[in-house]
Amino acid sequence: MRLLPLSLDISQKAVVVVGGGPIAARKTEKVLSAGGIVTVVAPQITEKLEHLSNEGKIKWVKDVCRPAYLVDAFMIISASGSKEAQSIIQRSAQPGQLINGADNPAIGNVAFTATIEHEDCMISISTLGKDPSLAKRMKHKLQKMLNKEEK
């Protein structure tokens, strides 16, 4: 997948996260920090997601993925690891919807980058959706370099 790096304003945009595990929790936190309105669709969720739900910061739909939950989403994040959910997302996606295949990059049309915020800058690192662990390692190396420069 060839990607165009860009920054996107998702404030007040509906984002559906399919899945309730640790990856879904990380993606949810990233979307919330950018101002997105998150609905998590999963039969079970992590403690962190449950806490966010109880605080009213996200909506939790305690169910499996169904096409009706995806219709109005600006962005859909597939993070359940379920082949059935991935298939539903692929079949149900509307033209113009952004799809992040956190659990299967092949179903997506967008990928999250590893980011570093430093002073008034944001640095993004992408492996084009192929190796998130490499992006994470590069992020940590850059953070260390930037921290050394500050001293």
Coordinates of N, CA and C in Angstrom, one line a residue:
M1 N 0.9 -1.2 0.0 CA 0.0 0.0 0.0 C 0.9 1.2 0.0
R2 N 0.7 2.1 -0.9 CA 1.4 3.4 -1.0 C 0.5 4.4 -0.2
L3 N 1.2 5.2 0.7 CA 0.4 6.1 1.5 C 0.9 7.5 1.3
L4 N 0.0 8.5 1.5 CA 0.4 9.9 1.4 C 0.4 10.4 2.9
P5 N 1.6 10.8 3.3 CA 1.7 11.3 4.7 C 0.9 12.6 4.8
L6 N 0.1 12.8 5.8 CA -0.6 14.0 6.1 C -1.1 14.0 7.5
S7 N -1.5 15.2 7.9 CA -2.1 15.3 9.3 C -3.6 15.6 9.0
L8 N -4.4 15.0 9.8 CA -5.9 15.1 9.6 C -6.6 15.6 10.8
D9 N -7.5 16.5 10.7 CA -8.3 17.0 11.7 C -9.5 16.1 11.9
I10 N -9.6 15.3 13.0 CA -10.7 14.4 13.2 C -11.6 14.9 14.4
S11 N -11.4 16.2 14.8 CA -12.2 16.7 15.9 C -13.6 16.6 15.6
Q12 N -14.4 16.1 16.5 CA -15.8 15.9 16.4 C -16.3 15.0 15.3
K13 N -15.4 14.1 14.8 CA -15.7 13.1 13.8 C -16.0 11.8 14.5
A14 N -16.9 11.0 13.9 CA -17.3 9.7 14.5 C -16.3 8.7 14.1
V15 N -15.7 8.0 15.0 CA -14.7 6.9 14.8 C -15.2 5.7 15.5
V16 N -15.3 4.6 14.7 CA -15.8 3.3 15.3 C -14.5 2.4 15.4
V17 N -14.3 2.0 16.6 CA -13.2 1.0 16.9 C -13.8 -0.4 17.1
V18 N -13.5 -1.3 16.2 CA -14.0 -2.7 16.3 C -13.0 -3.5 17.0
G19 N -13.3 -3.9 18.3 CA -12.4 -4.7 19.1 C -12.2 -4.0 20.4
G20 N -11.9 -4.8 21.5 CA -11.8 -4.2 22.8 C -10.6 -4.6 23.5
G21 N -9.6 -5.0 22.8 CA -8.3 -5.4 23.5 C -7.3 -4.3 23.6
P22 N -6.0 -4.6 23.9 CA -5.0 -3.6 24.1 C -4.8 -2.7 22.8
I23 N -4.8 -3.3 21.7 CA -4.6 -2.5 20.4 C -5.7 -1.5 20.3
A24 N -6.9 -2.0 20.5 CA -8.1 -1.1 20.4 C -8.0 0.0 21.4
A25 N -7.5 -0.3 22.6 CA -7.4 0.7 23.6 C -6.4 1.8 23.2
R26 N -5.2 1.4 22.6 CA -4.2 2.3 22.2 C -4.7 3.2 21.1
K27 N -5.4 2.6 20.1 CA -6.0 3.4 19.0 C -7.0 4.4 19.5
T28 N -7.9 3.9 20.5 CA -8.9 4.7 21.0 C -8.3 6.0 21.7
E29 N -7.3 5.8 22.5 CA -6.6 6.9 23.2 C -6.0 7.9 22.2
K30 N -5.5 7.4 21.1 CA -4.9 8.2 20.1 C -6.0 9.1 19.4
V31 N -7.1 8.4 19.1 CA -8.2 9.2 18.5 C -8.8 10.2 19.4
L32 N -9.0 9.8 20.7 CA -9.5 10.7 21.7 C -8.6 12.0 21.8
S33 N -7.3 11.7 21.8 CA -6.4 12.9 22.0 C -6.4 13.8 20.8
A34 N -6.9 13.3 19.7 CA -7.1 14.2 18.5 C -8.5 14.8 18.4
G35 N -9.4 14.5 19.4 CA -10.7 15.1 19.4 C -11.8 14.3 18.7
G36 N -11.5 13.0 18.3 CA -12.5 12.2 17.7 C -13.5 11.7 18.7
I37 N -14.7 11.4 18.2 CA -15.8 10.9 19.0 C -15.8 9.4 18.8
V38 N -15.5 8.6 19.8 CA -15.2 7.2 19.7 C -16.4 6.3 20.2
T39 N -16.8 5.3 19.3 CA -17.6 4.2 19.7 C -16.8 3.0 19.6
V40 N -16.7 2.2 20.6 CA -16.0 0.9 20.6 C -17.1 -0.2 20.5
V41 N -16.9 -1.1 19.5 CA -17.8 -2.2 19.3 C -17.1 -3.5 19.7
A42 N -17.5 -4.1 20.8 CA -16.8 -5.4 21.2 C -17.6 -6.0 22.3
P43 N -17.7 -7.3 22.3 CA -18.4 -8.0 23.4 C -17.8 -7.8 24.8
Q44 N -16.4 -7.6 24.8 CA -15.7 -7.4 26.0 C -14.6 -6.4 25.7
I45 N -14.2 -5.6 26.8 CA -13.2 -4.5 26.6 C -12.2 -4.6 27.7
T46 N -11.1 -3.9 27.5 CA -10.1 -3.8 28.6 C -10.6 -2.9 29.7
E47 N -9.9 -3.0 30.8 CA -10.2 -2.2 31.9 C -10.1 -0.7 31.6
K48 N -9.1 -0.3 30.8 CA -8.9 1.0 30.4 C -10.1 1.5 29.6
L49 N -10.5 0.7 28.6 CA -11.7 1.1 27.8 C -12.9 1.2 28.6
E50 N -13.1 0.3 29.6 CA -14.2 0.3 30.5 C -14.2 1.6 31.3
H51 N -13.1 2.0 31.8 CA -12.9 3.2 32.5 C -13.3 4.4 31.7
L52 N -12.9 4.4 30.4 CA -13.2 5.5 29.5 C -14.7 5.6 29.2
S53 N -15.3 4.4 29.1 CA -16.8 4.3 28.9 C -17.5 4.8 30.1
N54 N -17.1 4.4 31.3 CA -17.8 4.8 32.5 C -17.7 6.3 32.8
E55 N -16.6 6.9 32.3 CA -16.4 8.3 32.4 C -17.2 9.1 31.3
G56 N -17.8 8.4 30.4 CA -18.5 9.0 29.3 C -17.6 9.5 28.2
K57 N -16.4 9.1 28.1 CA -15.5 9.6 27.1 C -15.6 8.8 25.8
I58 N -16.1 7.6 25.9 CA -16.4 6.8 24.7 C -17.8 6.1 24.9
K59 N -18.3 5.7 23.8 CA -19.5 4.9 23.8 C -19.1 3.4 23.6
W60 N -19.6 2.5 24.4 CA -19.3 1.1 24.2 C -20.6 0.4 23.8
V61 N -20.5 -0.3 22.6 CA -21.6 -1.1 22.1 C -21.1 -2.5 22.4
K62 N -21.8 -3.2 23.3 CA -21.4 -4.5 23.8 C -21.9 -5.6 22.8
D63 N -21.3 -5.7 21.7 CA -21.8 -6.6 20.6 C -20.6 -6.9 19.7
V64 N -20.9 -7.8 18.8 CA -19.9 -8.1 17.7 C -20.1 -7.1 16.6
C65 N -19.2 -7.0 15.7 CA -19.3 -6.0 14.6 C -20.5 -6.4 13.7
R66 N -21.2 -5.3 13.4 CA -22.4 -5.4 12.5 C -22.4 -4.2 11.5
P67 N -22.8 -4.4 10.3 CA -22.7 -3.3 9.3 C -23.4 -2.0 9.8
A68 N -24.5 -2.1 10.6 CA -25.2 -0.9 11.0 C -24.4 0.0 11.9
Y69 N -23.4 -0.6 12.6 CA -22.6 0.2 13.5 C -21.5 1.0 12.7
L70 N -21.3 0.7 11.5 CA -20.3 1.3 10.7 C -20.7 2.5 9.8
V71 N -22.0 2.5 9.5 CA -22.6 3.4 8.5 C -22.2 4.8 8.6
D72 N -22.3 5.4 9.8 CA -22.1 6.8 9.9 C -20.6 7.2 10.3
A73 N -19.8 6.2 10.4 CA -18.4 6.5 10.8 C -17.6 7.3 9.8
F74 N -16.8 8.2 10.2 CA -15.9 8.9 9.4 C -14.7 8.0 9.2
M75 N -14.3 7.3 10.3 CA -13.2 6.4 10.3 C -13.6 5.1 11.0
I76 N -13.1 4.0 10.5 CA -13.3 2.7 11.2 C -12.0 2.1 11.4
I77 N -11.8 1.6 12.7 CA -10.5 1.0 13.0 C -10.8 -0.5 13.4
S78 N -10.2 -1.4 12.6 CA -10.3 -2.8 12.8 C -9.2 -3.3 13.7
A79 N -9.6 -3.7 15.0 CA -8.6 -4.0 16.0 C -9.1 -5.2 16.8
S80 N -9.9 -6.1 16.2 CA -10.5 -7.2 17.0 C -9.7 -8.5 16.7
G81 N -9.0 -8.6 15.6 CA -8.3 -9.8 15.2 C -9.3 -10.8 14.6
S82 N -10.6 -10.5 14.5 CA -11.6 -11.4 14.0 C -11.7 -11.3 12.4
K83 N -11.5 -12.4 11.8 CA -11.6 -12.4 10.3 C -13.0 -12.0 9.9
E84 N -14.0 -12.5 10.7 CA -15.4 -12.2 10.3 C -15.7 -10.6 10.4
A85 N -15.1 -10.0 11.5 CA -15.3 -8.6 11.6 C -14.6 -7.8 10.5
Q86 N -13.4 -8.3 10.1 CA -12.6 -7.7 9.0 C -13.4 -7.8 7.7
S87 N -14.0 -8.9 7.5 CA -14.9 -9.1 6.3 C -16.1 -8.2 6.3
I88 N -16.7 -8.0 7.4 CA -17.9 -7.1 7.5 C -17.4 -5.7 7.2
I89 N -16.3 -5.3 7.8 CA -15.8 -3.9 7.5 C -15.5 -3.7 6.1
Q90 N -14.9 -4.7 5.4 CA -14.6 -4.6 4.0 C -15.8 -4.5 3.2
R91 N -16.8 -5.3 3.4 CA -18.1 -5.3 2.7 C -18.9 -4.1 2.9
S92 N -18.9 -3.6 4.1 CA -19.8 -2.5 4.6 C -19.2 -1.1 4.4
A93 N -17.9 -1.0 4.2 CA -17.3 0.4 4.1 C -18.0 1.2 2.9
Q94 N -18.3 2.4 3.3 CA -18.8 3.3 2.3 C -17.7 4.1 1.6
P95 N -18.0 4.5 0.3 CA -16.9 5.3 -0.3 C -16.6 6.6 0.5
G96 N -15.3 6.8 0.7 CA -14.9 8.0 1.4 C -14.6 7.7 2.9
Q97 N -15.0 6.5 3.4 CA -14.7 6.2 4.8 C -13.3 5.8 4.9
L98 N -12.6 6.3 6.0 CA -11.3 5.9 6.3 C -11.3 4.6 7.1
I99 N -10.4 3.6 6.6 CA -10.4 2.3 7.3 C -8.9 2.1 7.7
N100 N -8.7 1.8 9.0 CA -7.4 1.5 9.5 C -7.5 0.0 9.9
G101 N -6.7 -0.8 9.2 CA -6.6 -2.2 9.6 C -5.5 -2.5 10.5
A102 N -5.7 -2.1 11.8 CA -4.7 -2.4 12.8 C -4.4 -3.8 13.0
D103 N -5.4 -4.7 12.7 CA -5.2 -6.1 12.9 C -5.0 -6.8 11.5
N104 N -5.2 -6.0 10.4 CA -4.9 -6.6 9.1 C -4.8 -5.4 8.1
P105 N -3.6 -4.9 8.0 CA -3.4 -3.7 7.1 C -3.9 -3.8 5.7
A106 N -4.1 -5.0 5.2 CA -4.6 -5.1 3.8 C -6.0 -4.6 3.6
I107 N -6.8 -4.6 4.7 CA -8.2 -4.1 4.6 C -8.3 -2.6 4.7
G108 N -7.2 -1.9 5.0 CA -7.3 -0.5 5.3 C -6.9 0.4 4.1
N109 N -7.2 1.6 4.3 CA -6.7 2.6 3.3 C -6.0 3.8 4.0
V110 N -5.8 3.6 5.4 CA -5.0 4.6 6.1 C -4.2 3.8 7.2
A111 N -3.1 4.3 7.6 CA -2.3 3.7 8.6 C -1.9 4.8 9.6
F112 N -1.9 4.4 10.9 CA -1.4 5.4 11.9 C 0.1 5.4 11.9
T113 N 0.6 6.6 12.1 CA 2.1 6.7 12.2 C 2.5 6.7 13.7
A114 N 3.7 6.4 14.0 CA 4.3 6.6 15.3 C 4.6 8.1 15.4
T115 N 4.3 8.8 16.4 CA 4.5 10.2 16.5 C 5.2 10.6 17.7
I116 N 6.0 11.7 17.5 CA 6.7 12.3 18.6 C 6.3 13.8 18.6
E117 N 5.9 14.3 19.7 CA 5.6 15.7 19.8 C 6.8 16.4 20.6
H118 N 7.4 17.3 20.0 CA 8.6 18.0 20.6 C 8.4 19.5 20.3
E119 N 8.3 20.2 21.4 CA 8.1 21.7 21.3 C 6.9 21.9 20.4
D120 N 7.1 22.7 19.3 CA 5.9 23.0 18.4 C 6.0 22.1 17.2
C121 N 6.6 20.9 17.3 CA 6.7 20.1 16.1 C 6.1 18.7 16.4
M122 N 5.6 18.1 15.4 CA 5.2 16.7 15.4 C 5.9 15.9 14.4
I123 N 6.6 14.9 14.8 CA 7.4 14.0 13.9 C 6.7 12.7 13.7
S124 N 6.4 12.3 12.5 CA 5.7 11.1 12.3 C 6.6 10.1 11.6
I125 N 6.5 8.8 12.0 CA 7.3 7.7 11.5 C 6.4 6.7 10.9
S126 N 6.6 6.3 9.7 CA 5.7 5.3 9.1 C 6.5 4.2 8.4
T127 N 6.0 3.0 8.5 CA 6.6 1.9 7.8 C 5.6 1.4 6.7
L128 N 4.7 2.3 6.3 CA 3.7 2.1 5.3 C 2.8 0.9 5.8
G129 N 2.6 0.9 7.1 CA 1.7 -0.1 7.6 C 2.3 -1.5 7.7
K130 N 3.6 -1.7 7.4 CA 4.1 -3.0 7.3 C 4.8 -3.5 8.6
D131 N 5.3 -2.6 9.4 CA 6.1 -3.1 10.6 C 5.9 -2.1 11.7
P132 N 4.8 -2.0 12.4 CA 4.6 -1.1 13.5 C 5.7 -1.2 14.6
S133 N 6.3 -2.4 14.8 CA 7.3 -2.5 15.9 C 8.6 -1.7 15.5
L134 N 8.9 -1.7 14.2 CA 10.0 -0.9 13.7 C 9.8 0.5 13.9
A135 N 8.6 1.0 13.6 CA 8.3 2.4 13.8 C 8.4 2.8 15.2
K136 N 8.0 1.9 16.1 CA 8.0 2.2 17.5 C 9.5 2.3 18.0
R137 N 10.3 1.4 17.5 CA 11.8 1.4 17.9 C 12.4 2.7 17.4
M138 N 12.1 3.1 16.2 CA 12.6 4.3 15.6 C 12.2 5.5 16.4
K139 N 10.9 5.5 16.8 CA 10.4 6.6 17.6 C 11.1 6.7 18.9
H140 N 11.4 5.6 19.6 CA 12.2 5.7 20.9 C 13.6 6.2 20.7
K141 N 14.2 5.8 19.6 CA 15.6 6.3 19.3 C 15.6 7.8 19.0
L142 N 14.6 8.3 18.3 CA 14.5 9.7 18.0 C 14.2 10.5 19.3
Q143 N 13.3 9.9 20.1 CA 13.0 10.6 21.4 C 14.3 10.8 22.2
K144 N 15.1 9.7 22.3 CA 16.3 9.8 23.1 C 17.2 10.9 22.5
M145 N 17.3 10.9 21.2 CA 18.2 11.9 20.6 C 17.7 13.3 20.9
L146 N 16.4 13.6 20.8 CA 15.9 14.9 21.1 C 16.1 15.2 22.5
N147 N 15.9 14.3 23.4 CA 16.1 14.5 24.9 C 17.5 14.9 25.2
K148 N 18.5 14.3 24.5 CA 19.9 14.6 24.7 C 20.2 16.0 24.2
E149 N 19.6 16.4 23.1 CA 19.8 17.8 22.6 C 19.3 18.8 23.6
E150 N 18.3 18.5 24.3 CA 17.7 19.5 25.2 C 18.6 19.8 26.4
K151 N 19.5 18.8 26.8 CA 20.3 19.0 28.0 C 21.5 19.9 27.7

